[in-house]
Amino acid sequence: MNIEEFIYKSPVEYNPNLKGEFSWSSPSNIALVKYWGKKNNQIPANPSLSFTLNNCKTITRLEYVSKQGDSVEFELFFHGQLKASFNEKVAKFFQRIEKYCPYIKYFKFTIHTQNTFPHSSGIASSASAMAALAVNIMSLEKELNPAMEKDFFNKKASFLARLGSGSACRSIEGKVVVWGQQNDIAGSSDLFGVEFPYCLHENFHDYCDVVLLVDKGKKQVSSTLGHELMHNHPFAQKRFEQAHENLSALKQILIQGDLDKFISLVESEALTLHAMMMTSMPYFILFKANTLQIIESIWEFRESTKIPVCFTLDAGANVHLLFPLAFKEQIMTFVEDRLVKFCENGQFIEDKIGLGSKEN
């Protein structure tokens, strides 16, 4: 699909009788091949692949009522409290999508949103939040255009979510999602995320993710700034090439079920992301001491038990512990005995692969 296909082309005008509400939940996702660096209009500098999560999600209710005028109006409540600090990001999102959803200027929106996990702590809260808002907007578009097909609904929702937060486009549907043009991934696009279009090996059907909350505070560096630091990064071009190579390798791993290769690639990708931050200018270290303690403990545990557990990281201090469901009992004992002491207030989140956004 090309970008012009996402422009809403039906006549748009004020209708005083339109009001209602929708409610959706959208999960966060955890990238295995990392997206780091972007071009204009939220286009990724390299492709990425992620596991969709299940429990770490944003739940958003969108109330809408017709209004006259030529600009979007909204107010946002976060966990029941008016949250003006989010207005700038949401306003920018509406500004970006108005070309594709011109009907939004004839509505006032009241947005009620909440997360099931800590905000701004290295879990992709902007991904789940913007995905949830995008699918609500698409529900309104479907109300205006009832003949819309599900495939178009999902693709445009992903397209819109990307304009709010790049990784949000990977939170619309599917256990495993690819975003970014990749020659050997059928249907892949820079404009939206697509469900992994090949048969996923049974080894990955029930993967678990325990999120170890090393630091629940606000991230030292926003993802937006982090992406900008790639523009003149001395290793950027090689990193972008590496991401393409790793995605091709991961495609085969996910089809063939090789857990050893999965572990090596996923951990290398996580450390590469942080290496790019440490070698940028200005430079940042997003690890905490306890992050490293956890990583070393995982390596020791894996070596001694031969259990196929690995870690990945987003742009923060928290650690995602990835493993097949069959090993959950041993892993949770390991978490309780060895890792929980490195988590802030002993906190962690048990999660697993999910299926994307759901209407409530």
mmCIF file with all atom_site columns, N, CA and C in Angstrom, residues 109-131:
data_model
loop_
_atom_site.group_PDB
_atom_site.id
_atom_site.type_symbol
_atom_site.label_atom_id
_atom_site.label_alt_id
_atom_site.label_comp_id
_atom_site.label_asym_id
_atom_site.label_entity_id
_atom_site.label_seq_id
_atom_site.pdbx_PDB_ins_code
_atom_site.Cartn_x
_atom_site.Cartn_y
_atom_site.Cartn_z
_atom_site.occupancy
_atom_site.B_iso_or_equiv
_atom_site.pdbx_formal_charge
_atom_site.auth_seq_id
_atom_site.auth_comp_id
_atom_site.auth_asym_id
_atom_site.auth_atom_id
_atom_site.pdbx_PDB_model_num
ATOM 1  N N  . PHE A 1 109 ? -12.820 15.426 21.680 1.00 0.00 ? 109 PHE A N  1
ATOM 2  C CA . PHE A 1 109 ? -12.517 14.127 22.254 1.00 0.00 ? 109 PHE A CA 1
ATOM 3  C C  . PHE A 1 109 ? -12.191 14.262 23.738 1.00 0.00 ? 109 PHE A C  1
ATOM 4  N N  . THR A 1 110 ? -12.679 13.321 24.497 1.00 0.00 ? 110 THR A N  1
ATOM 5  C CA . THR A 1 110 ? -12.248 13.157 25.881 1.00 0.00 ? 110 THR A CA 1
ATOM 6  C C  . THR A 1 110 ? -11.580 11.798 25.966 1.00 0.00 ? 110 THR A C  1
ATOM 7  N N  . ILE A 1 111 ? -10.313 11.811 26.343 1.00 0.00 ? 111 ILE A N  1
ATOM 8  C CA . ILE A 1 111 ? -9.498  10.602 26.335 1.00 0.00 ? 111 ILE A CA 1
ATOM 9  C C  . ILE A 1 111 ? -9.248  10.171 27.774 1.00 0.00 ? 111 ILE A C  1
ATOM 10 N N  . HIS A 1 112 ? -9.683  8.973  28.105 1.00 0.00 ? 112 HIS A N  1
ATOM 11 C CA . HIS A 1 112 ? -9.423  8.383  29.423 1.00 0.00 ? 112 HIS A CA 1
ATOM 12 C C  . HIS A 1 112 ? -8.457  7.227  29.217 1.00 0.00 ? 112 HIS A C  1
ATOM 13 N N  . THR A 1 113 ? -7.270  7.315  29.791 1.00 0.00 ? 113 THR A N  1
ATOM 14 C CA . THR A 1 113 ? -6.261  6.299  29.514 1.00 0.00 ? 113 THR A CA 1
ATOM 15 C C  . THR A 1 113 ? -5.533  5.888  30.788 1.00 0.00 ? 113 THR A C  1
ATOM 16 N N  . GLN A 1 114 ? -5.105  4.649  30.807 1.00 0.00 ? 114 GLN A N  1
ATOM 17 C CA . GLN A 1 114 ? -4.344  4.136  31.950 1.00 0.00 ? 114 GLN A CA 1
ATOM 18 C C  . GLN A 1 114 ? -3.437  3.005  31.492 1.00 0.00 ? 114 GLN A C  1
ATOM 19 N N  . ASN A 1 115 ? -2.338  2.845  32.195 1.00 0.00 ? 115 ASN A N  1
ATOM 20 C CA . ASN A 1 115 ? -1.388  1.780  31.907 1.00 0.00 ? 115 ASN A CA 1
ATOM 21 C C  . ASN A 1 115 ? -1.454  0.708  32.978 1.00 0.00 ? 115 ASN A C  1
ATOM 22 N N  . THR A 1 116 ? -1.130  -0.506 32.600 1.00 0.00 ? 116 THR A N  1
ATOM 23 C CA . THR A 1 116 ? -1.014  -1.584 33.584 1.00 0.00 ? 116 THR A CA 1
ATOM 24 C C  . THR A 1 116 ? 0.431   -1.745 34.042 1.00 0.00 ? 116 THR A C  1
ATOM 25 N N  . PHE A 1 117 ? 1.303   -0.796 33.680 1.00 0.00 ? 117 PHE A N  1
ATOM 26 C CA . PHE A 1 117 ? 2.721   -0.871 34.012 1.00 0.00 ? 117 PHE A CA 1
ATOM 27 C C  . PHE A 1 117 ? 3.252   0.540  34.187 1.00 0.00 ? 117 PHE A C  1
ATOM 28 N N  . PRO A 1 118 ? 4.427   0.711  34.795 1.00 0.00 ? 118 PRO A N  1
ATOM 29 C CA . PRO A 1 118 ? 4.944   2.054  35.074 1.00 0.00 ? 118 PRO A CA 1
ATOM 30 C C  . PRO A 1 118 ? 5.226   2.847  33.804 1.00 0.00 ? 118 PRO A C  1
ATOM 31 N N  . HIS A 1 119 ? 4.833   4.111  33.793 1.00 0.00 ? 119 HIS A N  1
ATOM 32 C CA . HIS A 1 119 ? 5.053   5.001  32.662 1.00 0.00 ? 119 HIS A CA 1
ATOM 33 C C  . HIS A 1 119 ? 6.490   5.510  32.670 1.00 0.00 ? 119 HIS A C  1
ATOM 34 N N  . SER A 1 120 ? 7.071   5.714  31.471 1.00 0.00 ? 120 SER A N  1
ATOM 35 C CA . SER A 1 120 ? 8.408   6.312  31.289 1.00 0.00 ? 120 SER A CA 1
ATOM 36 C C  . SER A 1 120 ? 9.488   5.583  32.070 1.00 0.00 ? 120 SER A C  1
ATOM 37 N N  . SER A 1 121 ? 9.506   4.257  31.966 1.00 0.00 ? 121 SER A N  1
ATOM 38 C CA . SER A 1 121 ? 10.498  3.503  32.739 1.00 0.00 ? 121 SER A CA 1
ATOM 39 C C  . SER A 1 121 ? 11.248  2.482  31.901 1.00 0.00 ? 121 SER A C  1
ATOM 40 N N  . GLY A 1 122 ? 11.255  2.628  30.593 1.00 0.00 ? 122 GLY A N  1
ATOM 41 C CA . GLY A 1 122 ? 11.979  1.693  29.759 1.00 0.00 ? 122 GLY A CA 1
ATOM 42 C C  . GLY A 1 122 ? 11.098  0.619  29.170 1.00 0.00 ? 122 GLY A C  1
ATOM 43 N N  . ILE A 1 123 ? 9.821   0.545  29.584 1.00 0.00 ? 123 ILE A N  1
ATOM 44 C CA . ILE A 1 123 ? 8.839   -0.271 28.889 1.00 0.00 ? 123 ILE A CA 1
ATOM 45 C C  . ILE A 1 123 ? 8.154   0.681  27.908 1.00 0.00 ? 123 ILE A C  1
ATOM 46 N N  . ALA A 1 124 ? 7.809   0.163  26.750 1.00 0.00 ? 124 ALA A N  1
ATOM 47 C CA . ALA A 1 124 ? 7.347   1.057  25.677 1.00 0.00 ? 124 ALA A CA 1
ATOM 48 C C  . ALA A 1 124 ? 5.926   1.551  25.933 1.00 0.00 ? 124 ALA A C  1
ATOM 49 N N  . SER A 1 125 ? 5.798   2.523  26.848 1.00 0.00 ? 125 SER A N  1
ATOM 50 C CA . SER A 1 125 ? 4.476   3.067  27.175 1.00 0.00 ? 125 SER A CA 1
ATOM 51 C C  . SER A 1 125 ? 3.936   3.934  26.051 1.00 0.00 ? 125 SER A C  1
ATOM 52 N N  . SER A 1 126 ? 4.810   4.630  25.339 1.00 0.00 ? 126 SER A N  1
ATOM 53 C CA . SER A 1 126 ? 4.322   5.445  24.226 1.00 0.00 ? 126 SER A CA 1
ATOM 54 C C  . SER A 1 126 ? 3.804   4.553  23.102 1.00 0.00 ? 126 SER A C  1
ATOM 55 N N  . ALA A 1 127 ? 4.399   3.370  22.952 1.00 0.00 ? 127 ALA A N  1
ATOM 56 C CA . ALA A 1 127 ? 3.939   2.435  21.919 1.00 0.00 ? 127 ALA A CA 1
ATOM 57 C C  . ALA A 1 127 ? 2.517   1.988  22.189 1.00 0.00 ? 127 ALA A C  1
ATOM 58 N N  . SER A 1 128 ? 2.264   1.527  23.404 1.00 0.00 ? 128 SER A N  1
ATOM 59 C CA . SER A 1 128 ? 0.919   1.049  23.726 1.00 0.00 ? 128 SER A CA 1
ATOM 60 C C  . SER A 1 128 ? -0.081  2.191  23.750 1.00 0.00 ? 128 SER A C  1
ATOM 61 N N  . ALA A 1 129 ? 0.335   3.358  24.240 1.00 0.00 ? 129 ALA A N  1
ATOM 62 C CA . ALA A 1 129 ? -0.578  4.497  24.340 1.00 0.00 ? 129 ALA A CA 1
ATOM 63 C C  . ALA A 1 129 ? -1.013  4.989  22.961 1.00 0.00 ? 129 ALA A C  1
ATOM 64 N N  . MET A 1 130 ? -0.066  5.156  22.057 1.00 0.00 ? 130 MET A N  1
ATOM 65 C CA . MET A 1 130 ? -0.406  5.652  20.728 1.00 0.00 ? 130 MET A CA 1
ATOM 66 C C  . MET A 1 130 ? -1.139  4.603  19.898 1.00 0.00 ? 130 MET A C  1
ATOM 67 N N  . ALA A 1 131 ? -0.817  3.343  20.113 1.00 0.00 ? 131 ALA A N  1
ATOM 68 C CA . ALA A 1 131 ? -1.567  2.284  19.435 1.00 0.00 ? 131 ALA A CA 1
ATOM 69 C C  . ALA A 1 131 ? -3.018  2.286  19.887 1.00 0.00 ? 131 ALA A C  1
#
